[in-house]
């Protein structure tokens, strides 16, 4: 075997030597030539020292012009050069560019990089980017004179050039300002930089502009992705000609601001333009009115919830204990005997029932359309707004329910006037009626009832019996009048800003927004937790007190809960005047109980959504 290996090895060496010239010939035919060879013909257009100093200088000519590798055929014209394919080296940039509006318009790499043979490195060169864009977009020439353009020319690394907003290679077509996409873009582009607190402070720019915008009505539309009827950044500041407000040519200069507002609010006045576009209720120094308004509303909200949630929790536990005591007494044979315990008596008239039904419908409608706007950053809010068809349609529903609110408020006002001055079945003058047992006006008896309930909560005394109205029912009624002043008044200002802007300064809209938002949060939170518990959730009534839907209550319930009213009626000999001759029907009860449970579950679902928003 050793004798055979040596001749075979010699044979392979000889064959290798014979084949070498062929390999060398094939290799040299596609080999990159020294650029000096090319410059012999192309030297009038390309200078060796400039090309060598360019980012492409380390490459030979054949790295881009592949067909020129066969130099003889190229020099005789037998081979034509194809267009350079930049994607061979710049793959990522080419992929981005292929999807851009520039590619759609037929532009190529050299449309921007025209000095391809003698270009200098431009990475991070904002001036070069701006200059390149302005060659084709002269209508944006005013960008150079804007705060952004001037900062670019000064060499600021933080200053935005065209690519910071539009992209560098993946430039998308800017949609018209009439589309949601177009309007969203004009906010997205600004937020990218202005939401960077460190960058803004470094350049002495207001770092709260994004936060305050997102908290405004306009910003909530952006958060929901529904900016059709709300202003974006460029609507006030313009897109390319952004100037400081001290500049007389600025769109937000005090002399020009109302004109910018008129773009959307046709009847805006200089007084209207005093609105704090970026006012913050946490900035006591610059916006004291907003600060103190927010503080007052927050105090009202926290104070109210603190008192009534404690009241609710105490009642929940004490009511649970009471139910167990009743069950024990029944098991021991102790029966609270009331003759005809299930005999029905009228507590509410049809007018009361209809008015309360209107309250439920309007309140739920306002909550379902208003809370998604307040918590615009929540996914459930976006889902609800999409269900309504957008902010515009949600606004129509909201205002329709507001009209219902004014209706039931006027109805309550008329019933109050009727009760105080017109009814013949109630004795006394209007003051005696106002503070009498059938009135919803708080009086000294309510103080006694509150003390009695607290003693009962703490196992220090018996559960009090009540007159026609309890102290918590009176609170609910008084809250309607306060609510109409707070929510209704502020809501009207926000509904008709141009009208009120004719004689009220624009910052009143900022105050109205705080009042409307916080009072609405107080109202919804109170109704869906405290009121629902007082009427339906307390152990004595769970799962529902149906009296508000059919106006009827049993004799046993009447005596147990409103014993003092029953005694008064007995003394006056009028108990039989309130006997219900015909109880409500099965279909009626079924429909309204279904409606009632839907209302309760809707309210509780909104409470869960609000709680999730606060915790998040």
Coordinates of C-alpha atoms in Angstrom, one line a residue:
X1 CA 0.0 0.0 0.0
X2 CA 2.8 2.4 0.8
X3 CA 4.4 1.8 -2.7
X4 CA 1.0 2.7 -4.3
X5 CA 0.4 5.9 -2.2
X6 CA 3.6 7.7 -3.5
X7 CA 2.7 7.6 -7.3
X8 CA -0.9 8.7 -6.6
X9 CA 0.3 11.7 -4.6
X10 CA 2.7 12.7 -7.3
X11 CA -0.2 12.4 -9.9
X12 CA -2.4 14.8 -7.9
X13 CA 0.4 17.4 -7.6
X14 CA 1.0 17.3 -11.4
X15 CA -2.8 17.7 -12.1
X16 CA -3.0 20.6 -9.6
X17 CA -0.1 22.5 -11.3
X18 CA -1.8 22.0 -14.7
X19 CA -5.1 23.4 -13.5
X20 CA -3.7 26.4 -11.7
X21 CA -3.6 28.8 -14.7
X22 CA -7.3 28.1 -15.4
X23 CA -8.3 29.1 -11.8
X24 CA -6.2 32.2 -11.9
X25 CA -7.7 33.2 -15.3
X26 CA -11.2 32.7 -14.0
X27 CA -10.5 34.6 -10.8
X28 CA -8.8 37.6 -12.4
X29 CA -11.7 38.0 -14.9
X30 CA -14.1 39.0 -12.0
X31 CA -11.6 40.7 -9.8
X32 CA -12.2 44.3 -8.6
X33 CA -9.9 46.6 -10.4
X34 CA -8.0 49.5 -8.8
X35 CA -10.3 52.6 -9.1
X36 CA -7.4 54.4 -10.9
X37 CA -8.1 52.1 -13.9
X38 CA -11.7 53.4 -14.0
X39 CA -10.7 57.0 -13.5
X40 CA -8.7 56.9 -16.7
X41 CA -12.1 57.3 -18.5
X42 CA -14.3 58.7 -15.7
X43 CA -11.9 61.1 -14.1
X44 CA -13.7 64.1 -15.4
X45 CA -16.7 63.2 -13.2
X46 CA -15.1 61.5 -10.3
X47 CA -12.0 62.6 -8.4
X48 CA -9.9 59.9 -6.7
X49 CA -9.2 61.8 -3.5
X50 CA -12.9 62.7 -2.9
X51 CA -14.1 59.2 -3.7
X52 CA -11.4 57.7 -1.5
X53 CA -12.5 59.9 1.4
X54 CA -16.2 59.1 1.0
X55 CA -18.0 56.3 2.9
X56 CA -17.8 54.2 -0.3
X57 CA -14.0 54.8 -0.8
X58 CA -13.0 51.5 0.7
X59 CA -14.9 49.7 -2.0
X60 CA -13.8 49.2 -5.6
X61 CA -15.8 50.4 -8.5
X62 CA -16.9 46.8 -9.2
X63 CA -18.5 46.5 -5.8
X64 CA -21.4 48.5 -7.1
X65 CA -20.9 48.3 -10.9
X66 CA -20.8 44.5 -11.2
X67 CA -20.8 44.3 -15.0
X68 CA -17.6 46.4 -15.2
X69 CA -15.6 43.5 -13.7
X70 CA -14.9 42.4 -17.3
X71 CA -12.9 45.5 -18.1
X72 CA -12.1 44.7 -21.7
X73 CA -15.8 44.1 -22.6
X74 CA -16.9 47.2 -20.6
X75 CA -14.3 49.4 -22.4
X76 CA -15.5 48.2 -25.9
X77 CA -19.1 48.7 -24.9
X78 CA -20.0 45.0 -25.2
X79 CA -21.3 45.1 -21.6
X80 CA -23.8 47.7 -20.4
X81 CA -23.9 48.6 -16.7
X82 CA -27.2 47.9 -14.9
X83 CA -28.5 50.4 -12.3
X84 CA -26.7 50.1 -9.0
X85 CA -28.5 48.0 -6.5
X86 CA -27.9 49.7 -3.1
X87 CA -29.8 47.0 -1.3
X88 CA -26.8 44.6 -1.7
X89 CA -25.1 46.5 1.2
X90 CA -27.9 48.6 2.6
X91 CA -30.6 45.9 3.0
X92 CA -32.5 47.3 6.0
X93 CA -32.6 50.8 4.5
X94 CA -33.7 49.4 1.2
X95 CA -36.6 47.5 2.8
X96 CA -37.8 50.6 4.6
X97 CA -37.5 52.7 1.5
X98 CA -39.4 50.2 -0.7
X99 CA -42.5 50.8 1.5
X100 CA -42.1 54.6 1.5
X101 CA -44.1 57.3 -0.3
X102 CA -40.8 58.3 -2.0
X103 CA -40.6 54.8 -3.7
X104 CA -44.2 55.1 -4.7
X105 CA -43.4 58.3 -6.4
X106 CA -40.5 56.8 -8.4
X107 CA -37.7 58.3 -6.4
X108 CA -34.4 56.3 -5.9
X109 CA -31.5 56.4 -3.5
X110 CA -29.7 59.0 -5.7
X111 CA -32.7 61.3 -5.5
X112 CA -31.4 62.3 -2.1
X113 CA -27.8 60.9 -2.2
X114 CA -27.0 62.5 -5.6
X115 CA -23.3 63.0 -4.7
X116 CA -22.8 59.3 -4.4
X117 CA -19.1 59.3 -5.4
X118 CA -17.9 62.2 -3.3
X119 CA -20.4 62.3 -0.5
X120 CA -19.3 62.7 3.1
X121 CA -20.6 60.7 6.0
X122 CA -24.0 62.2 7.0
X123 CA -25.1 60.0 9.8
X124 CA -26.5 62.2 12.6
X125 CA -26.1 65.3 10.3
X126 CA -29.4 67.1 10.9
X127 CA -28.5 70.0 8.7
X128 CA -27.8 67.7 5.7
X129 CA -31.1 66.0 6.2
X130 CA -33.0 69.3 6.3
X131 CA -31.2 70.6 3.2
X132 CA -31.9 67.4 1.3
X133 CA -35.6 67.5 2.1
X134 CA -36.0 71.2 1.2
X135 CA -34.7 70.6 -2.3
X136 CA -38.0 68.8 -3.2
X137 CA -40.2 70.4 -0.6
X138 CA -39.8 74.2 -0.9
X139 CA -43.2 74.8 0.5
X140 CA -41.8 73.9 3.9
X141 CA -39.0 76.5 3.6
X142 CA -40.4 78.3 6.7
X143 CA -39.2 75.3 8.8
X144 CA -35.7 76.8 8.7
X145 CA -37.1 79.9 10.5
X146 CA -39.0 77.9 13.1
X147 CA -37.7 77.2 16.6
X148 CA -36.9 73.7 15.4
X149 CA -35.1 74.7 12.2
X150 CA -33.1 77.4 14.0
X151 CA -32.0 74.8 16.6
X152 CA -31.0 72.4 13.8
X153 CA -28.9 75.1 12.1
X154 CA -27.2 75.9 15.5
X155 CA -26.2 72.3 15.7
X156 CA -28.4 71.2 18.6
X157 CA -28.5 67.4 18.9
X158 CA -31.9 67.5 20.4
X159 CA -33.5 69.6 17.7
X160 CA -35.8 67.7 15.3
X161 CA -35.0 67.6 11.7
X162 CA -37.5 66.4 9.0
X163 CA -36.6 62.7 9.7
X164 CA -37.5 62.9 13.4
X165 CA -41.2 63.5 12.4
X166 CA -41.4 61.8 9.0
X167 CA -38.8 59.1 9.2
X168 CA -35.6 58.9 7.2
X169 CA -36.0 56.0 4.7
X170 CA -39.5 54.8 5.7
X171 CA -41.3 58.1 5.0
X172 CA -45.0 57.6 4.9
X173 CA -47.5 59.7 3.1
X174 CA -49.0 62.3 5.4
X175 CA -52.7 61.8 5.3
X176 CA -55.1 64.8 4.9
X177 CA -55.9 66.7 8.1
X178 CA -59.6 65.7 7.5
X179 CA -58.7 62.0 8.3
X180 CA -58.1 60.5 11.7
X181 CA -54.8 59.1 10.6
X182 CA -53.6 62.6 9.5
X183 CA -54.7 64.2 12.7
X184 CA -53.2 61.5 14.9
X185 CA -49.8 61.9 13.0
X186 CA -49.6 65.6 13.9
X187 CA -49.7 64.6 17.6
X188 CA -47.7 61.5 17.4
X189 CA -44.8 63.3 15.8
X190 CA -44.7 66.0 18.6
X191 CA -45.2 63.7 21.6
X192 CA -42.1 61.6 20.7
X193 CA -39.8 64.5 21.8
X194 CA -42.0 66.6 24.0
X195 CA -42.8 63.7 26.3
X196 CA -39.1 63.4 27.2
X197 CA -38.9 65.4 30.4
X198 CA -35.1 65.5 30.5
X199 CA -34.8 66.7 26.9
X200 CA -37.4 69.4 27.5
X201 CA -35.8 70.7 30.7
X202 CA -32.4 70.6 29.0
X203 CA -33.7 72.9 26.3
X204 CA -35.8 75.1 28.6
X205 CA -39.1 73.9 27.1
X206 CA -42.3 73.3 29.1
X207 CA -42.0 69.7 30.1
X208 CA -45.7 69.4 31.1
X209 CA -47.2 70.2 27.7
X210 CA -47.8 66.6 26.8
X211 CA -49.3 65.7 30.2
X212 CA -51.6 68.8 30.2
X213 CA -52.6 68.1 26.6
X214 CA -53.6 64.5 27.3
X215 CA -55.7 65.6 30.3
X216 CA -57.6 68.1 28.1
X217 CA -60.7 67.3 26.0
X218 CA -58.5 67.5 22.9
X219 CA -56.0 65.1 24.3
X220 CA -58.6 62.6 25.4
X221 CA -59.7 62.4 21.8
X222 CA -56.2 61.6 20.9
X223 CA -55.9 58.9 23.6
X224 CA -59.0 57.3 22.4
X225 CA -57.7 57.3 18.8
X226 CA -60.6 59.5 17.7
X227 CA -59.3 62.9 16.9
X228 CA -61.9 63.9 14.3
X229 CA -63.4 66.6 16.4
X230 CA -60.5 67.5 18.7
X231 CA -57.4 69.7 18.1
X232 CA -54.0 68.2 17.7
X233 CA -50.7 70.0 18.2
X234 CA -50.3 71.4 14.7
X235 CA -53.8 72.9 14.8
X236 CA -52.6 75.5 17.2
X237 CA -48.8 75.6 16.7
X238 CA -48.7 74.7 13.0
X239 CA -46.6 71.9 11.6
X240 CA -43.5 73.5 10.2
X241 CA -43.6 77.1 11.3
X242 CA -43.5 76.6 15.1
X243 CA -42.5 79.9 16.8
X244 CA -42.3 81.0 20.4
X245 CA -45.4 82.7 21.7
X246 CA -43.4 85.9 22.2
X247 CA -42.9 86.1 18.4
X248 CA -45.4 88.4 16.7
X249 CA -45.7 86.0 13.8
X250 CA -46.4 83.0 16.0
X251 CA -49.8 81.3 15.8
X252 CA -50.0 81.3 19.6
X253 CA -49.0 84.9 20.1
X254 CA -51.6 86.7 22.3
X255 CA -52.7 88.8 19.3
X256 CA -53.1 85.8 17.0
X257 CA -54.3 83.2 19.4
X258 CA -58.0 83.7 19.0
X259 CA -57.6 83.5 15.2
X260 CA -56.0 80.1 15.7
X261 CA -58.9 79.1 17.8
X262 CA -61.3 80.3 15.1
X263 CA -60.0 77.4 12.9
X264 CA -62.3 75.1 14.9
X265 CA -64.4 77.6 17.0
X266 CA -65.6 80.0 14.4
X267 CA -67.0 82.5 16.9
X268 CA -64.0 82.5 19.2
X269 CA -63.1 85.9 20.7
X270 CA -59.9 87.3 22.4
X271 CA -61.7 86.6 25.7
X272 CA -62.3 83.0 24.6
X273 CA -58.6 82.6 23.8
X274 CA -57.7 83.2 27.5
X275 CA -58.3 79.5 27.9
X276 CA -55.3 77.7 29.5
X277 CA -54.4 75.3 26.7
X278 CA -51.6 73.7 28.9
X279 CA -52.8 74.9 32.3
X280 CA -52.1 72.4 35.1
X281 CA -54.2 72.2 38.3
X282 CA -51.0 71.1 40.1
X283 CA -49.2 74.3 39.3
X284 CA -50.2 76.6 42.1
X285 CA -47.8 79.4 41.1
X286 CA -48.9 79.8 37.5
X287 CA -52.5 78.6 37.7
X288 CA -53.8 79.4 41.2
X289 CA -57.5 79.3 40.2
X290 CA -57.2 75.8 38.8
X291 CA -55.2 74.7 41.8
X292 CA -57.7 75.8 44.4
X293 CA -60.7 74.6 42.3
X294 CA -59.2 71.2 42.0
X295 CA -58.3 71.2 45.7
X296 CA -61.8 72.1 46.7
X297 CA -63.4 69.5 44.5
X298 CA -61.0 66.8 45.6
X299 CA -61.8 67.7 49.3
X300 CA -65.5 67.5 48.6
X301 CA -65.1 64.1 46.8
X302 CA -62.8 62.6 49.5
X303 CA -64.9 63.9 52.3
X304 CA -68.2 62.7 50.9
X305 CA -66.9 59.2 50.1
X306 CA -65.1 58.9 53.5
X307 CA -68.3 59.7 55.4
X308 CA -70.7 57.6 53.4
X309 CA -68.5 54.6 52.7
X310 CA -67.9 54.3 56.5
X311 CA -71.6 54.6 56.9
X312 CA -72.2 51.9 54.3
X313 CA -69.6 49.5 55.8
X314 CA -71.1 49.9 59.3
X315 CA -74.6 49.3 58.0
X316 CA -73.5 46.3 56.0
X317 CA -72.2 44.5 59.1
X318 CA -75.0 45.6 61.4
X319 CA -77.6 44.6 58.9
X320 CA -76.0 41.2 58.6
X321 CA -76.1 40.7 62.3
X322 CA -79.8 41.9 62.5
X323 CA -80.8 39.3 59.8
X324 CA -79.2 36.6 61.9
X325 CA -81.0 37.8 65.0
X326 CA -84.3 37.7 63.1
X327 CA -83.6 34.2 61.9
X328 CA -82.8 33.1 65.4
X329 CA -86.0 34.6 66.8
X330 CA -88.1 32.9 64.1
X331 CA -86.4 29.6 64.9
X332 CA -87.4 30.1 68.6
X333 CA -91.0 30.8 67.7
X334 CA -91.0 34.5 68.2
X335 CA -93.2 36.0 65.4
X336 CA -93.6 39.7 64.9
X337 CA -97.4 39.7 64.3
X338 CA -98.8 42.2 61.9
X339 CA -102.4 41.8 60.7
X340 CA -102.5 41.5 56.9
X341 CA -98.7 41.9 56.6
X342 CA -98.7 41.6 52.8
X343 CA -101.4 44.2 52.2
X344 CA -100.0 46.7 49.7
X345 CA -99.8 50.4 50.3
X346 CA -98.9 53.2 47.9
X347 CA -95.6 55.0 48.6
X348 CA -95.0 56.7 45.2
X349 CA -97.4 58.0 42.6
X350 CA -97.0 57.3 38.8
X351 CA -95.5 60.7 38.5
X352 CA -92.8 59.8 41.0
X353 CA -92.1 56.4 39.2
X354 CA -91.8 58.0 35.8
X355 CA -89.6 60.8 37.0
X356 CA -87.2 58.3 38.7
X357 CA -87.2 56.1 35.6
X358 CA -86.1 59.2 33.7
X359 CA -83.4 59.8 36.2
X360 CA -82.1 56.2 35.8
X361 CA -82.0 56.4 32.0
X362 CA -80.4 59.8 31.9
X363 CA -77.8 59.1 34.6
X364 CA -76.7 55.8 33.1
X365 CA -76.5 57.4 29.7
X366 CA -74.3 60.2 31.0
X367 CA -72.1 57.8 32.9
X368 CA -71.7 55.4 30.0
X369 CA -70.7 58.2 27.7
X370 CA -68.8 60.5 30.1
X371 CA -66.6 58.1 32.1
X372 CA -64.9 56.7 28.9
X373 CA -63.8 60.2 28.2
X374 CA -62.5 60.8 31.7
X375 CA -60.6 57.5 31.7
X376 CA -59.6 57.8 28.0
X377 CA -56.4 55.8 28.5
X378 CA -58.3 52.6 29.5
X379 CA -59.0 49.8 27.1
X380 CA -62.6 49.5 28.3
X381 CA -63.1 53.2 27.6
X382 CA -61.8 52.7 24.0
X383 CA -64.1 49.7 23.6
X384 CA -67.2 51.7 24.7
X385 CA -66.3 54.7 22.5
X386 CA -65.9 52.4 19.5
X387 CA -69.3 50.8 20.3
X388 CA -70.9 54.3 20.2
X389 CA -69.3 55.0 16.9
X390 CA -66.7 57.5 18.2
X391 CA -66.6 60.6 20.3
X392 CA -69.0 62.6 18.1
X393 CA -71.8 60.1 18.6
X394 CA -71.0 59.6 22.2
X395 CA -71.2 63.4 22.6
X396 CA -74.7 63.4 21.0
X397 CA -75.9 60.7 23.4
X398 CA -74.3 62.5 26.3
X399 CA -76.1 65.8 25.4
X400 CA -79.4 64.0 24.8
X401 CA -79.2 62.5 28.3
X402 CA -78.3 66.0 29.6
X403 CA -81.5 67.3 28.2
X404 CA -83.3 64.5 30.1
X405 CA -81.5 65.6 33.2
X406 CA -82.7 69.2 32.8
X407 CA -86.2 67.8 32.3
X408 CA -86.3 65.8 35.5
X409 CA -84.7 68.7 37.4
X410 CA -87.5 71.0 36.2
X411 CA -90.0 68.2 37.1
X412 CA -88.5 68.0 40.6
X413 CA -88.6 71.8 40.8
X414 CA -92.3 71.9 39.8
X415 CA -93.2 69.2 42.2
X416 CA -91.5 71.2 45.0
X417 CA -93.4 74.3 44.1
X418 CA -96.6 72.3 43.9
X419 CA -95.9 70.7 47.3
X420 CA -95.1 74.0 49.0
X421 CA -97.7 76.3 47.5
X422 CA -100.4 74.6 45.5
X423 CA -101.5 71.2 47.1
X424 CA -104.7 71.4 49.2
X425 CA -104.3 68.0 50.9
X426 CA -101.3 69.2 53.0
X427 CA -101.9 71.6 56.0
X428 CA -99.8 74.6 56.9
X429 CA -98.1 77.5 55.2
X430 CA -95.1 77.0 52.9
X431 CA -92.6 77.1 55.9
X432 CA -94.5 74.5 57.8
X433 CA -94.7 72.4 54.7
X434 CA -91.0 72.8 54.0
X435 CA -89.9 71.6 57.4
X436 CA -92.9 69.2 58.0
X437 CA -92.8 65.4 58.0
X438 CA -93.7 65.0 54.3
X439 CA -91.0 67.3 53.2
X440 CA -87.6 66.4 51.7
X441 CA -86.0 69.4 53.4
X442 CA -83.5 68.4 56.1
X443 CA -84.6 69.3 59.7
X444 CA -83.6 68.6 63.3
X445 CA -85.3 65.2 63.3
X446 CA -82.7 64.1 60.8
X447 CA -79.9 64.8 63.3
X448 CA -81.7 62.6 65.8
X449 CA -82.1 59.9 63.2
X450 CA -78.4 60.0 62.2
X451 CA -77.4 59.7 65.9
X452 CA -79.9 56.8 66.3
X453 CA -78.5 54.9 63.3
X454 CA -74.9 55.4 64.5
X455 CA -75.9 54.0 67.9
X456 CA -77.5 51.1 66.2
X457 CA -74.5 50.5 64.1
X458 CA -72.3 50.3 67.2
X459 CA -74.8 48.1 69.1
X460 CA -75.6 51.0 71.5
X461 CA -79.3 51.3 70.8
X462 CA -82.3 50.1 68.9
X463 CA -82.7 50.7 65.2
X464 CA -84.7 53.9 64.7
X465 CA -88.0 54.0 62.8
X466 CA -88.4 56.8 60.2
X467 CA -91.0 59.2 58.9
X468 CA -91.9 59.5 55.2
X469 CA -88.3 60.4 54.2
X470 CA -85.0 59.2 55.8
X471 CA -81.9 61.4 56.1
X472 CA -80.1 59.5 53.3
X473 CA -83.1 60.0 50.9
X474 CA -83.1 63.7 51.7
X475 CA -79.4 63.8 50.9
X476 CA -80.0 62.2 47.6
X477 CA -82.7 64.8 46.8
X478 CA -80.6 67.8 47.8
X479 CA -77.7 66.4 45.7
X480 CA -79.9 66.8 42.6
X481 CA -80.0 70.5 43.1
X482 CA -76.3 70.8 44.0
X483 CA -75.5 68.5 41.0
X484 CA -77.5 70.7 38.6
X485 CA -75.5 73.7 39.8
X486 CA -72.1 72.0 39.6
X487 CA -72.5 69.4 36.7
X488 CA -75.3 71.2 34.9
X489 CA -73.7 74.6 35.0
X490 CA -70.2 73.5 34.1
X491 CA -71.7 71.2 31.4
X492 CA -73.5 74.1 29.7
X493 CA -70.2 76.1 29.6
X494 CA -68.5 73.1 28.0
X495 CA -71.4 72.5 25.6
X496 CA -71.5 76.1 24.4
X497 CA -68.0 77.4 24.8
X498 CA -68.2 80.0 22.1
X499 CA -71.4 81.5 23.6
X500 CA -70.0 81.7 27.1
X501 CA -66.6 82.8 25.7
X502 CA -68.3 86.0 24.5
X503 CA -68.6 87.3 28.1
X504 CA -66.5 84.8 30.3
X505 CA -62.7 84.5 30.1
X506 CA -61.5 81.3 28.6
X507 CA -60.0 80.0 31.8
X508 CA -63.6 79.5 33.1
X509 CA -63.7 76.5 30.7
X510 CA -60.7 75.1 32.6
X511 CA -62.5 75.5 35.8
X512 CA -65.7 74.1 34.3
X513 CA -63.7 71.1 33.2
X514 CA -62.4 70.4 36.6
X515 CA -65.8 70.9 38.3
X516 CA -67.6 68.8 35.7
X517 CA -65.1 66.0 35.8
X518 CA -64.8 65.7 39.6
X519 CA -68.4 66.2 40.3
X520 CA -69.4 63.6 37.8
X521 CA -66.9 61.2 39.4
X522 CA -68.5 62.0 42.8
X523 CA -72.0 61.5 41.4
X524 CA -71.3 58.2 39.6
X525 CA -69.2 56.8 42.5
X526 CA -71.8 57.8 45.0
X527 CA -74.8 56.4 43.1
X528 CA -73.2 53.2 42.1
X529 CA -71.8 52.4 45.6
X530 CA -73.7 54.3 48.3
X531 CA -77.1 54.8 46.7
X532 CA -77.2 51.3 45.3
X533 CA -76.4 50.0 48.8
X534 CA -78.9 52.2 50.6
X535 CA -81.7 51.1 48.3
X536 CA -80.9 47.6 47.0
X537 CA -77.7 46.3 48.6
X538 CA -78.3 46.6 52.4
X539 CA -79.2 43.2 54.0
X540 CA -82.8 44.3 54.6
X541 CA -83.5 44.9 50.9
X542 CA -81.0 42.7 49.0
X543 CA -81.1 42.1 46.0
X544 CA -83.6 44.8 45.1
X545 CA -86.1 47.2 46.6
X546 CA -88.8 47.3 43.9
X547 CA -90.9 50.1 45.5
X548 CA -89.5 52.7 43.2
X549 CA -90.7 50.8 40.1
X550 CA -94.2 50.0 41.2
X551 CA -94.7 52.5 44.1
X552 CA -96.0 49.8 46.5
X553 CA -94.8 48.4 49.8
X554 CA -96.2 45.9 52.2
X555 CA -97.9 46.8 55.4
X556 CA -95.2 44.9 57.4
X557 CA -92.5 46.8 55.7
X558 CA -94.3 50.1 56.1
X559 CA -94.6 49.6 59.9
X560 CA -91.1 48.2 60.4
X561 CA -89.2 50.8 58.4
X562 CA -91.4 53.9 58.6
X563 CA -93.2 53.3 61.8
X564 CA -93.5 57.0 62.7
X565 CA -95.2 57.8 59.4
X566 CA -97.6 54.9 59.9
X567 CA -98.4 56.2 63.4
X568 CA -99.1 59.7 62.1
X569 CA -101.3 58.3 59.3
X570 CA -103.2 56.2 61.9
X571 CA -103.7 59.3 64.2
X572 CA -105.0 61.3 61.2
X573 CA -107.1 58.3 60.1
X574 CA -105.8 58.3 56.6
X575 CA -104.0 55.0 56.3
X576 CA -106.7 53.5 54.2
X577 CA -106.3 56.3 51.7
X578 CA -103.0 54.8 50.6
X579 CA -104.2 51.2 50.2
X580 CA -103.2 49.8 46.8
X581 CA -106.3 48.3 45.3
X582 CA -104.6 46.5 42.4
X583 CA -101.0 45.3 42.7
X584 CA -98.7 45.6 39.7
X585 CA -98.9 42.8 37.1
X586 CA -96.5 40.0 36.4
X587 CA -95.4 41.3 33.0
X588 CA -94.9 44.8 34.5
X589 CA -92.9 43.4 37.4
X590 CA -90.8 41.2 35.2
X591 CA -89.9 43.9 32.7
X592 CA -89.0 46.5 35.4
X593 CA -87.1 44.1 37.5
X594 CA -85.0 43.1 34.5
X595 CA -84.4 46.8 33.8
X596 CA -83.5 47.4 37.4
X597 CA -81.0 44.6 37.5
X598 CA -79.5 45.7 34.3
X599 CA -79.1 49.2 35.7
X600 CA -77.5 47.9 38.9
X601 CA -75.1 45.6 37.0
X602 CA -74.2 48.4 34.6
X603 CA -73.4 50.7 37.5
X604 CA -71.3 48.1 39.3
X605 CA -69.4 47.3 36.0
X606 CA -68.5 51.0 35.7
X607 CA -67.3 51.0 39.3
X608 CA -65.0 48.1 38.6
X609 CA -63.7 49.9 35.5
X610 CA -63.1 53.1 37.6
X611 CA -61.4 51.1 40.3
X612 CA -59.2 49.4 37.8
X613 CA -58.2 52.7 36.3
X614 CA -57.3 54.2 39.7
X615 CA -55.3 51.2 40.7
X616 CA -53.5 51.0 37.4

